């Protein structure tokens, strides 16, 4: 089991530098009002990933630092999580630290490794249950009471709740899509009409990939056919000569003459022979080019009708590119996407039918799962209430009775509800149940919500009883109670102390208290004292033993450390606690 051994607190609130040594069992933290007892709770809150308030930094200090030593066993959830984060565990101890600067910056370390503050909060769920006045206020909220009941019920609620939550999320997604399809029906119909018109225009033209580029080249050629034919004829004449001008000079004749002059003497020099070969290659190339020029001129069509047809086709393609894409490739891509979108839009009616059927099926599934949740909560509520009532008897409330009211709210119509017990009721992500914890403090009293039916002292004891019941069903290693005994006194205070001591047999319990009846039952009592200058130093947090403990209990009882009557009462309290132990 994980145990918080000690905390070192520096520059936090009134605390200058102090070490808090905790017992594996029951530790009571006492001291005069304003001495800094609550700083112990604040420090632990920081170690557990709580909000860092720069106002907590002691005046004149640059930062507040809290460091805790936690003993862990191999395989503990805290140990495994720390090792995953790269932290080290030395001699079975895990060091956790939190630093808060006066400027508001916050840093966290786990096992010597810097980690996000959120990781400390994750560890808190496995390590410590913190309870104080704010936690009591939280318990007054019905939503928290339902969570508490579900936590106690365990797998009986967890299983159907997990399935229910998944079905609920799917139903919300289905309803959202249905609403979109139905409320935007007109917009979607208009979009479909526009797509059909555009696709019809593209289909009427039947463009081919790359057709716009090919037609542009053909139009350019046809528009300059005469100039192209004249240039080709002149070039052909220059290369191959003009049959009508026997005296004319052409390139083919000149190159052939050069080749013949070299062929006559090539046998006498290899270099000259190579040049002759190159001239031969030029003659062949000239002949090929001359032939292609002749063929080009013959094939060139200067047909004005063809040019008109090309320009007409190009105009049709341009009309498409103005609307649907920068070129024909983009137009064809738009048409493909548009056809797919149109198919989707035209399938809306079918989709609406499918979603409606799925919605109705999910609502039916939620009705069945919601009924399971209601039944499981009702069964767990009876056990939970009986266990808390039994605990209250041990806390000087022998006639008090705790119960749960599990209700549902009627839905205004069937569409907005699910069927639970033959009624259409409103529902949410956690089911249809509204859970409220009721207290009847004495026989004949009408059960009332604890927010209205419990005094401050009664509420503190109900809170403690609830936590003790949780300890048996869902334990954590350490419980911290901050002034949870507020409003309690006399015999009830003794019973609270006795019950905390019993809880400490199976877990570590730390209690910040002003009641000597509670402190007397602690295995270890820590006294928080301020110095003359108003600070708490290293020597200001001491473990009380023997005579020192009697003196502190006397002060807590009567406000006087040397009162003989108070001393006798203090010794009696300690004797009573030892007898119970």
Tab-separated table of N, CA and C in Angstrom, residues 1-3 70-96 110-113 115 119-120 122-128 477:
chain	number	residue	atom	x	y	z
A	1	UNK	N	0.843	-1.197	0.000
A	1	UNK	CA	0.000	0.000	0.000
A	1	UNK	C	0.879	1.247	0.000
A	2	UNK	N	0.512	2.251	-0.776
A	2	UNK	CA	1.248	3.507	-0.823
A	2	UNK	C	0.959	4.330	0.434
A	3	UNK	N	2.011	4.926	1.013
A	3	UNK	CA	1.860	5.744	2.217
A	3	UNK	C	2.660	7.024	2.049
A	70	UNK	N	6.690	9.396	-0.829
A	70	UNK	CA	5.630	8.391	-0.787
A	70	UNK	C	6.261	7.016	-0.924
A	71	UNK	N	5.984	6.130	0.023
A	71	UNK	CA	6.454	4.753	-0.108
A	71	UNK	C	5.500	4.001	-1.023
A	72	UNK	N	6.033	3.284	-1.961
A	72	UNK	CA	5.209	2.540	-2.915
A	72	UNK	C	5.718	1.112	-3.000
A	73	UNK	N	4.827	0.235	-3.394
A	73	UNK	CA	5.188	-1.169	-3.598
A	73	UNK	C	5.261	-1.451	-5.085
A	74	UNK	N	6.135	-2.361	-5.496
A	74	UNK	CA	6.196	-2.712	-6.929
A	74	UNK	C	4.826	-3.162	-7.426
A	75	UNK	N	4.421	-2.633	-8.549
A	75	UNK	CA	3.123	-2.998	-9.103
A	75	UNK	C	2.007	-2.047	-8.725
A	76	UNK	N	2.249	-1.145	-7.727
A	76	UNK	CA	1.242	-0.139	-7.403
A	76	UNK	C	0.967	0.720	-8.638
A	77	UNK	N	-0.282	1.172	-8.765
A	77	UNK	CA	-0.632	2.020	-9.911
A	77	UNK	C	0.238	3.273	-9.938
A	78	UNK	N	0.509	3.849	-8.742
A	78	UNK	CA	1.333	5.059	-8.700
A	78	UNK	C	2.759	4.765	-9.158
A	79	UNK	N	3.290	3.624	-8.728
A	79	UNK	CA	4.660	3.262	-9.120
A	79	UNK	C	4.760	3.038	-10.621
A	80	UNK	N	3.790	2.332	-11.176
A	80	UNK	CA	3.808	2.055	-12.610
A	80	UNK	C	3.700	3.338	-13.419
A	81	UNK	N	2.808	4.252	-12.972
A	81	UNK	CA	2.627	5.499	-13.722
A	81	UNK	C	3.891	6.356	-13.654
A	82	UNK	N	4.536	6.357	-12.497
A	82	UNK	CA	5.763	7.136	-12.363
A	82	UNK	C	6.864	6.581	-13.261
A	83	UNK	N	6.987	5.270	-13.314
A	83	UNK	CA	8.014	4.648	-14.150
A	83	UNK	C	7.740	4.898	-15.630
A	84	UNK	N	6.454	4.898	-16.022
A	84	UNK	CA	6.105	5.202	-17.416
A	84	UNK	C	6.546	6.615	-17.785
A	85	UNK	N	6.489	7.523	-16.808
A	85	UNK	CA	6.865	8.914	-17.067
A	85	UNK	C	8.369	9.118	-16.983
A	86	UNK	N	9.122	8.042	-16.684
A	86	UNK	CA	10.570	8.157	-16.607
A	86	UNK	C	11.089	8.458	-15.221
A	87	UNK	N	10.210	8.489	-14.213
A	87	UNK	CA	10.637	8.766	-12.845
A	87	UNK	C	11.319	7.559	-12.215
A	88	UNK	N	12.131	7.817	-11.211
A	88	UNK	CA	12.858	6.759	-10.525
A	88	UNK	C	12.313	6.565	-9.119
A	89	UNK	N	12.285	5.310	-8.692
A	89	UNK	CA	11.864	4.961	-7.337
A	89	UNK	C	13.088	4.407	-6.622
A	90	UNK	N	13.494	5.075	-5.552
A	90	UNK	CA	14.691	4.680	-4.831
A	90	UNK	C	14.325	4.121	-3.465
A	91	UNK	N	14.765	2.897	-3.199
A	91	UNK	CA	14.500	2.245	-1.911
A	91	UNK	C	13.013	2.250	-1.576
A	92	UNK	N	12.190	2.023	-2.600
A	92	UNK	CA	10.752	1.945	-2.378
A	92	UNK	C	10.079	3.277	-2.127
A	93	UNK	N	10.786	4.387	-2.383
A	93	UNK	CA	10.215	5.721	-2.133
A	93	UNK	C	10.125	6.508	-3.433
A	94	UNK	N	9.008	7.185	-3.618
A	94	UNK	CA	8.764	8.038	-4.781
A	94	UNK	C	8.739	9.487	-4.306
A	95	UNK	N	9.593	10.327	-4.876
A	95	UNK	CA	9.659	11.737	-4.492
A	95	UNK	C	8.820	12.556	-5.472
A	96	UNK	N	7.881	13.312	-4.931
A	96	UNK	CA	7.011	14.182	-5.732
A	96	UNK	C	7.247	15.612	-5.275
A	110	UNK	N	8.413	14.311	-10.725
A	110	UNK	CA	7.999	13.009	-10.219
A	110	UNK	C	9.173	12.047	-10.351
A	111	UNK	N	9.649	11.558	-9.221
A	111	UNK	CA	10.790	10.650	-9.262
A	111	UNK	C	12.007	11.262	-9.914
A	112	UNK	N	12.203	12.584	-9.712
A	112	UNK	CA	13.362	13.266	-10.284
A	112	UNK	C	13.195	13.695	-11.719
A	113	UNK	N	12.054	13.433	-12.327
A	113	UNK	CA	11.819	13.776	-13.729
A	113	UNK	C	10.742	14.868	-13.823
A	115	UNK	N	7.616	16.629	-15.076
A	115	UNK	CA	6.400	16.071	-15.678
A	115	UNK	C	5.320	17.141	-15.737
A	119	UNK	N	-0.181	15.142	-14.702
A	119	UNK	CA	0.186	13.776	-14.313
A	119	UNK	C	0.044	13.589	-12.809
A	120	UNK	N	0.360	14.632	-12.040
A	120	UNK	CA	0.172	14.540	-10.587
A	120	UNK	C	-1.304	14.371	-10.246
A	122	UNK	N	-3.461	12.844	-12.071
A	122	UNK	CA	-3.798	11.445	-12.365
A	122	UNK	C	-3.406	10.540	-11.198
A	123	UNK	N	-2.223	10.782	-10.633
A	123	UNK	CA	-1.777	9.976	-9.499
A	123	UNK	C	-2.696	10.180	-8.295
A	124	UNK	N	-3.235	11.384	-8.151
A	124	UNK	CA	-4.078	11.684	-6.995
A	124	UNK	C	-5.268	10.742	-6.916
A	125	UNK	N	-5.827	10.387	-8.056
A	125	UNK	CA	-6.992	9.495	-8.054
A	125	UNK	C	-6.648	8.139	-7.457
A	126	UNK	N	-5.381	7.733	-7.580
A	126	UNK	CA	-4.961	6.431	-7.063
A	126	UNK	C	-4.468	6.501	-5.628
A	127	UNK	N	-4.081	7.705	-5.184
A	127	UNK	CA	-3.379	7.816	-3.904
A	127	UNK	C	-4.205	8.360	-2.752
A	128	UNK	N	-4.945	9.432	-2.998
A	128	UNK	CA	-5.527	10.175	-1.879
A	128	UNK	C	-6.970	10.562	-2.161
A	477	UNK	N	-5.286	4.577	-0.723
A	477	UNK	CA	-4.301	4.417	0.361
A	477	UNK	C	-4.384	5.473	1.459
